[in-house]
Amino acid sequence: MLSLQDVNARLPLVRSIVRDVMGLHRDLSERRGRLRELRERYPAPGVSQAGRTAGTAGTGSLMSGVGRVGPAVYEQEVVQMESELARDETRMAEYARELSSIGGSLADAGLGQVDFNGQLSGEQVVLSWQFDEPEVMYCRTGLRHGGERRLLMQAAGSGDLGAGGVSEFGQSC
């Protein structure tokens, strides 16, 4: 279990990883969309459409709808895109493992949210940080990742835990 101070001390490294995660997530989302469009327009060889076979690999053409033929170069592009997507999805998993090795769990790649199993005033909590936040200011409801984020501190922007580390905390998680 990490303390709030432990997590905040790790944020410079977490920020760096999450910056890369968010960029890769945006890129993957865009490329998945383009790939889906290409696959709809130019289905893979051997796919039956309305009783017709689109052909076999090596015929030099793909069906792109009934009676229309598109160049095989689209299939080569799709195969290359799929390969690059797989490589980058592996890279995303590596980022998630790197966050895990320092105590974090990637909660939302698009928003840059990372959760940490933590301890606050002797209680187990899920501390939640998002990329645009200067420090950990939220926790998740209950002890579950993916639950609602709740503000930790009553005084917004107050990073001071006070003498006992309890007096300024708002809702419990």
PDB file of C-alpha atoms in Angstrom:
ATOM      1  CA  MET A   1       0.000   0.000   0.000  1.00  0.00           C
ATOM      2  CA  LEU A   2       1.268   3.425  -0.933  1.00  0.00           C
ATOM      3  CA  SER A   3       0.731   6.583   1.038  1.00  0.00           C
ATOM      4  CA  LEU A   4      -0.483   9.756  -0.617  1.00  0.00           C
ATOM      5  CA  GLN A   5       3.037  11.157  -0.261  1.00  0.00           C
ATOM      6  CA  ASP A   6       4.532   8.041  -1.914  1.00  0.00           C
ATOM      7  CA  VAL A   7       2.225   8.389  -4.910  1.00  0.00           C
ATOM      8  CA  ASN A   8       2.819  12.137  -5.249  1.00  0.00           C
ATOM      9  CA  ALA A   9       6.581  11.509  -5.144  1.00  0.00           C
ATOM     10  CA  ARG A  10       6.205   9.117  -8.107  1.00  0.00           C
ATOM     11  CA  LEU A  11       4.174  11.533 -10.221  1.00  0.00           C
ATOM     12  CA  PRO A  12       7.083  12.944 -12.276  1.00  0.00           C
ATOM     13  CA  LEU A  13       7.771   9.453 -13.658  1.00  0.00           C
ATOM     14  CA  VAL A  14       4.045   8.639 -13.904  1.00  0.00           C
ATOM     15  CA  ARG A  15       3.436  11.900 -15.811  1.00  0.00           C
ATOM     16  CA  SER A  16       6.132  11.016 -18.312  1.00  0.00           C
ATOM     17  CA  ILE A  17       4.701   7.545 -18.921  1.00  0.00           C
ATOM     18  CA  VAL A  18       1.107   8.798 -19.112  1.00  0.00           C
ATOM     19  CA  ARG A  19       2.045  11.517 -21.621  1.00  0.00           C
ATOM     20  CA  ASP A  20       3.294   8.732 -23.904  1.00  0.00           C
ATOM     21  CA  VAL A  21       0.239   6.571 -23.150  1.00  0.00           C
ATOM     22  CA  MET A  22      -2.188   9.348 -24.078  1.00  0.00           C
ATOM     23  CA  GLY A  23      -0.416  10.089 -27.357  1.00  0.00           C
ATOM     24  CA  LEU A  24      -0.280   6.427 -28.282  1.00  0.00           C
ATOM     25  CA  HIS A  25      -3.945   5.963 -27.303  1.00  0.00           C
ATOM     26  CA  ARG A  26      -5.035   8.816 -29.600  1.00  0.00           C
ATOM     27  CA  ASP A  27      -2.939   7.433 -32.426  1.00  0.00           C
ATOM     28  CA  LEU A  28      -4.238   3.879 -31.949  1.00  0.00           C
ATOM     29  CA  SER A  29      -7.848   5.090 -31.898  1.00  0.00           C
ATOM     30  CA  GLU A  30      -7.414   7.006 -35.156  1.00  0.00           C
ATOM     31  CA  ARG A  31      -5.640   4.136 -36.887  1.00  0.00           C
ATOM     32  CA  ARG A  32      -8.244   1.594 -35.719  1.00  0.00           C
ATOM     33  CA  GLY A  33     -10.925   3.808 -37.268  1.00  0.00           C
ATOM     34  CA  ARG A  34      -9.052   4.071 -40.564  1.00  0.00           C
ATOM     35  CA  LEU A  35      -8.440   0.329 -40.576  1.00  0.00           C
ATOM     36  CA  ARG A  36     -12.122  -0.387 -39.931  1.00  0.00           C
ATOM     37  CA  GLU A  37     -13.066   1.881 -42.872  1.00  0.00           C
ATOM     38  CA  LEU A  38     -10.575   0.149 -45.167  1.00  0.00           C
ATOM     39  CA  ARG A  39     -11.807  -3.300 -44.111  1.00  0.00           C
ATOM     40  CA  GLU A  40     -15.413  -2.260 -44.814  1.00  0.00           C
ATOM     41  CA  ARG A  41     -14.467  -0.887 -48.230  1.00  0.00           C
ATOM     42  CA  TYR A  42     -12.032  -3.647 -49.162  1.00  0.00           C
ATOM     43  CA  PRO A  43     -12.859  -6.899 -47.328  1.00  0.00           C
ATOM     44  CA  ALA A  44     -10.145  -9.495 -46.973  1.00  0.00           C
ATOM     45  CA  PRO A  45      -9.734 -11.998 -49.828  1.00  0.00           C
ATOM     46  CA  GLY A  46     -11.873 -15.098 -49.494  1.00  0.00           C
ATOM     47  CA  VAL A  47     -14.723 -13.241 -47.762  1.00  0.00           C
ATOM     48  CA  SER A  48     -18.070 -14.098 -49.265  1.00  0.00           C
ATOM     49  CA  GLN A  49     -20.342 -11.206 -50.202  1.00  0.00           C
ATOM     50  CA  ALA A  50     -23.901 -11.958 -51.335  1.00  0.00           C
ATOM     51  CA  GLY A  51     -22.898 -15.399 -52.510  1.00  0.00           C
ATOM     52  CA  ARG A  52     -19.730 -14.224 -54.267  1.00  0.00           C
ATOM     53  CA  THR A  53     -16.216 -15.033 -53.229  1.00  0.00           C
ATOM     54  CA  ALA A  54     -13.914 -12.053 -53.122  1.00  0.00           C
ATOM     55  CA  GLY A  55     -11.054 -14.048 -54.559  1.00  0.00           C
ATOM     56  CA  THR A  56      -7.984 -15.637 -53.134  1.00  0.00           C
ATOM     57  CA  ALA A  57      -4.650 -14.294 -52.056  1.00  0.00           C
ATOM     58  CA  GLY A  58      -2.404 -13.625 -54.998  1.00  0.00           C
ATOM     59  CA  THR A  59      -5.151 -12.840 -57.519  1.00  0.00           C
ATOM     60  CA  GLY A  60      -4.151  -9.202 -57.549  1.00  0.00           C
ATOM     61  CA  SER A  61      -7.561  -7.743 -56.699  1.00  0.00           C
ATOM     62  CA  LEU A  62     -10.126  -7.431 -53.919  1.00  0.00           C
ATOM     63  CA  MET A  63     -13.869  -7.038 -54.053  1.00  0.00           C
ATOM     64  CA  SER A  64     -15.030  -3.680 -52.737  1.00  0.00           C
ATOM     65  CA  GLY A  65     -18.719  -4.270 -53.195  1.00  0.00           C
ATOM     66  CA  VAL A  66     -20.785  -6.206 -55.693  1.00  0.00           C
ATOM     67  CA  GLY A  67     -19.184  -5.958 -59.122  1.00  0.00           C
ATOM     68  CA  ARG A  68     -16.408  -3.525 -58.131  1.00  0.00           C
ATOM     69  CA  VAL A  69     -12.773  -4.468 -57.875  1.00  0.00           C
ATOM     70  CA  GLY A  70     -10.119  -2.532 -55.929  1.00  0.00           C
ATOM     71  CA  PRO A  71      -6.337  -2.869 -56.231  1.00  0.00           C
ATOM     72  CA  ALA A  72      -4.478  -5.434 -54.114  1.00  0.00           C
ATOM     73  CA  VAL A  73      -2.358  -2.637 -52.710  1.00  0.00           C
ATOM     74  CA  TYR A  74      -5.168  -1.917 -50.249  1.00  0.00           C
ATOM     75  CA  GLU A  75      -4.855  -5.406 -48.813  1.00  0.00           C
ATOM     76  CA  GLN A  76      -1.098  -4.903 -48.423  1.00  0.00           C
ATOM     77  CA  GLU A  77      -1.738  -1.585 -46.671  1.00  0.00           C
ATOM     78  CA  VAL A  78      -4.295  -3.179 -44.360  1.00  0.00           C
ATOM     79  CA  VAL A  79      -1.930  -6.015 -43.468  1.00  0.00           C
ATOM     80  CA  GLN A  80       0.819  -3.492 -42.715  1.00  0.00           C
ATOM     81  CA  MET A  81      -1.569  -1.373 -40.605  1.00  0.00           C
ATOM     82  CA  GLU A  82      -2.668  -4.441 -38.646  1.00  0.00           C
ATOM     83  CA  SER A  83       0.955  -5.351 -37.981  1.00  0.00           C
ATOM     84  CA  GLU A  84       1.772  -1.820 -36.799  1.00  0.00           C
ATOM     85  CA  LEU A  85      -1.343  -1.759 -34.599  1.00  0.00           C
ATOM     86  CA  ALA A  86      -0.351  -5.034 -32.974  1.00  0.00           C
ATOM     87  CA  ARG A  87       3.141  -3.684 -32.319  1.00  0.00           C
ATOM     88  CA  ASP A  88       1.771  -0.485 -30.762  1.00  0.00           C
ATOM     89  CA  GLU A  89      -0.811  -2.372 -28.690  1.00  0.00           C
ATOM     90  CA  THR A  90       2.115  -4.344 -27.291  1.00  0.00           C
ATOM     91  CA  ARG A  91       3.828  -1.039 -26.555  1.00  0.00           C
ATOM     92  CA  MET A  92       0.677   0.152 -24.710  1.00  0.00           C
ATOM     93  CA  ALA A  93       0.745  -3.034 -22.623  1.00  0.00           C
ATOM     94  CA  GLU A  94       4.395  -2.322 -21.814  1.00  0.00           C
ATOM     95  CA  TYR A  95       3.458   1.150 -20.568  1.00  0.00           C
ATOM     96  CA  ALA A  96       0.748  -0.412 -18.395  1.00  0.00           C
ATOM     97  CA  ARG A  97       3.302  -2.889 -16.989  1.00  0.00           C
ATOM     98  CA  GLU A  98       5.715  -0.025 -16.296  1.00  0.00           C
ATOM     99  CA  LEU A  99       2.999   1.818 -14.355  1.00  0.00           C
ATOM    100  CA  SER A 100       2.214  -1.392 -12.492  1.00  0.00           C
ATOM    101  CA  SER A 101       5.865  -1.812 -11.515  1.00  0.00           C
ATOM    102  CA  ILE A 102       5.714   1.523  -9.684  1.00  0.00           C
ATOM    103  CA  GLY A 103       2.382   0.776  -8.032  1.00  0.00           C
ATOM    104  CA  GLY A 104      -0.072   2.239 -10.552  1.00  0.00           C
ATOM    105  CA  SER A 105      -2.846   0.843 -12.680  1.00  0.00           C
ATOM    106  CA  LEU A 106      -3.871   2.493 -15.952  1.00  0.00           C
ATOM    107  CA  ALA A 107      -7.555   3.321 -15.428  1.00  0.00           C
ATOM    108  CA  ASP A 108      -8.241   5.358 -18.595  1.00  0.00           C
ATOM    109  CA  ALA A 109      -5.624   5.789 -21.318  1.00  0.00           C
ATOM    110  CA  GLY A 110      -7.564   8.547 -23.092  1.00  0.00           C
ATOM    111  CA  LEU A 111      -7.926  10.729 -19.999  1.00  0.00           C
ATOM    112  CA  GLY A 112      -4.578   9.729 -18.557  1.00  0.00           C
ATOM    113  CA  GLN A 113      -6.037   8.345 -15.319  1.00  0.00           C
ATOM    114  CA  VAL A 114      -3.917   6.124 -13.089  1.00  0.00           C
ATOM    115  CA  ASP A 115      -5.090   4.431  -9.894  1.00  0.00           C
ATOM    116  CA  PHE A 116      -2.922   3.363  -6.973  1.00  0.00           C
ATOM    117  CA  ASN A 117      -3.803   0.990  -4.162  1.00  0.00           C
ATOM    118  CA  GLY A 118      -3.055   3.204  -1.245  1.00  0.00           C
ATOM    119  CA  GLN A 119      -3.466   3.928   2.371  1.00  0.00           C
ATOM    120  CA  LEU A 120      -4.891   7.086   3.800  1.00  0.00           C
ATOM    121  CA  SER A 121      -5.110   7.653   7.544  1.00  0.00           C
ATOM    122  CA  GLY A 122      -4.723   3.929   8.097  1.00  0.00           C
ATOM    123  CA  GLU A 123      -7.521   3.022   5.655  1.00  0.00           C
ATOM    124  CA  GLN A 124      -7.077   1.206   2.359  1.00  0.00           C
ATOM    125  CA  VAL A 125      -8.147   3.361  -0.573  1.00  0.00           C
ATOM    126  CA  VAL A 126      -7.748   3.612  -4.321  1.00  0.00           C
ATOM    127  CA  LEU A 127      -5.955   6.877  -4.991  1.00  0.00           C
ATOM    128  CA  SER A 128      -6.719   8.316  -8.421  1.00  0.00           C
ATOM    129  CA  TRP A 129      -4.614  10.744 -10.441  1.00  0.00           C
ATOM    130  CA  GLN A 130      -5.295  12.278 -13.846  1.00  0.00           C
ATOM    131  CA  PHE A 131      -2.729  13.759 -16.223  1.00  0.00           C
ATOM    132  CA  ASP A 132      -3.755  17.413 -15.849  1.00  0.00           C
ATOM    133  CA  GLU A 133      -3.732  17.327 -12.027  1.00  0.00           C
ATOM    134  CA  PRO A 134      -0.722  18.701 -10.123  1.00  0.00           C
ATOM    135  CA  GLU A 135      -0.962  15.980  -7.441  1.00  0.00           C
ATOM    136  CA  VAL A 136      -3.251  13.179  -6.306  1.00  0.00           C
ATOM    137  CA  MET A 137      -6.465  14.898  -5.279  1.00  0.00           C
ATOM    138  CA  TYR A 138      -9.019  12.109  -5.790  1.00  0.00           C
ATOM    139  CA  CYS A 139      -9.824   8.609  -4.666  1.00  0.00           C
ATOM    140  CA  ARG A 140     -12.226   6.026  -6.040  1.00  0.00           C
ATOM    141  CA  THR A 141     -15.379   5.078  -4.218  1.00  0.00           C
ATOM    142  CA  GLY A 142     -14.953   1.863  -2.277  1.00  0.00           C
ATOM    143  CA  LEU A 143     -11.884  -0.227  -2.927  1.00  0.00           C
ATOM    144  CA  ARG A 144     -12.528  -0.681  -6.613  1.00  0.00           C
ATOM    145  CA  HIS A 145     -10.831   0.677  -9.652  1.00  0.00           C
ATOM    146  CA  GLY A 146     -13.147   2.323 -12.145  1.00  0.00           C
ATOM    147  CA  GLY A 147     -15.598   3.643  -9.553  1.00  0.00           C
ATOM    148  CA  GLU A 148     -16.553   7.283  -9.185  1.00  0.00           C
ATOM    149  CA  ARG A 149     -13.706   9.668  -8.403  1.00  0.00           C
ATOM    150  CA  ARG A 150     -14.207  11.749  -5.256  1.00  0.00           C
ATOM    151  CA  LEU A 151     -12.237  14.771  -4.146  1.00  0.00           C
ATOM    152  CA  LEU A 152      -9.867  13.943  -1.299  1.00  0.00           C
ATOM    153  CA  MET A 153      -9.499  17.368   0.215  1.00  0.00           C
ATOM    154  CA  GLN A 154     -12.101  19.827   1.398  1.00  0.00           C
ATOM    155  CA  ALA A 155      -9.942  22.820   0.516  1.00  0.00           C
ATOM    156  CA  ALA A 156      -9.486  22.597  -3.259  1.00  0.00           C
ATOM    157  CA  GLY A 157      -5.841  22.886  -4.208  1.00  0.00           C
ATOM    158  CA  SER A 158      -4.617  22.321  -0.665  1.00  0.00           C
ATOM    159  CA  GLY A 159      -1.726  19.903  -0.715  1.00  0.00           C
ATOM    160  CA  ASP A 160      -1.083  20.267   3.013  1.00  0.00           C
ATOM    161  CA  LEU A 161      -2.165  17.233   4.981  1.00  0.00           C
ATOM    162  CA  GLY A 162      -2.025  19.017   8.281  1.00  0.00           C
ATOM    163  CA  ALA A 163      -0.341  17.676  11.400  1.00  0.00           C
ATOM    164  CA  GLY A 164      -2.367  14.475  11.641  1.00  0.00           C
ATOM    165  CA  GLY A 165      -2.888  13.991   7.942  1.00  0.00           C
ATOM    166  CA  VAL A 166      -6.665  13.759   8.437  1.00  0.00           C
ATOM    167  CA  SER A 167      -8.219  17.138   9.174  1.00  0.00           C
ATOM    168  CA  GLU A 168      -8.466  18.371   5.596  1.00  0.00           C
ATOM    169  CA  PHE A 169      -9.827  15.233   3.984  1.00  0.00           C
ATOM    170  CA  GLY A 170     -13.364  15.355   2.737  1.00  0.00           C
ATOM    171  CA  GLN A 171     -15.362  12.328   1.704  1.00  0.00           C
ATOM    172  CA  SER A 172     -13.950   8.947   2.495  1.00  0.00           C
ATOM    173  CA  CYS A 173     -13.421   6.511  -0.299  1.00  0.00           C
TER     174      CYS A 173
END
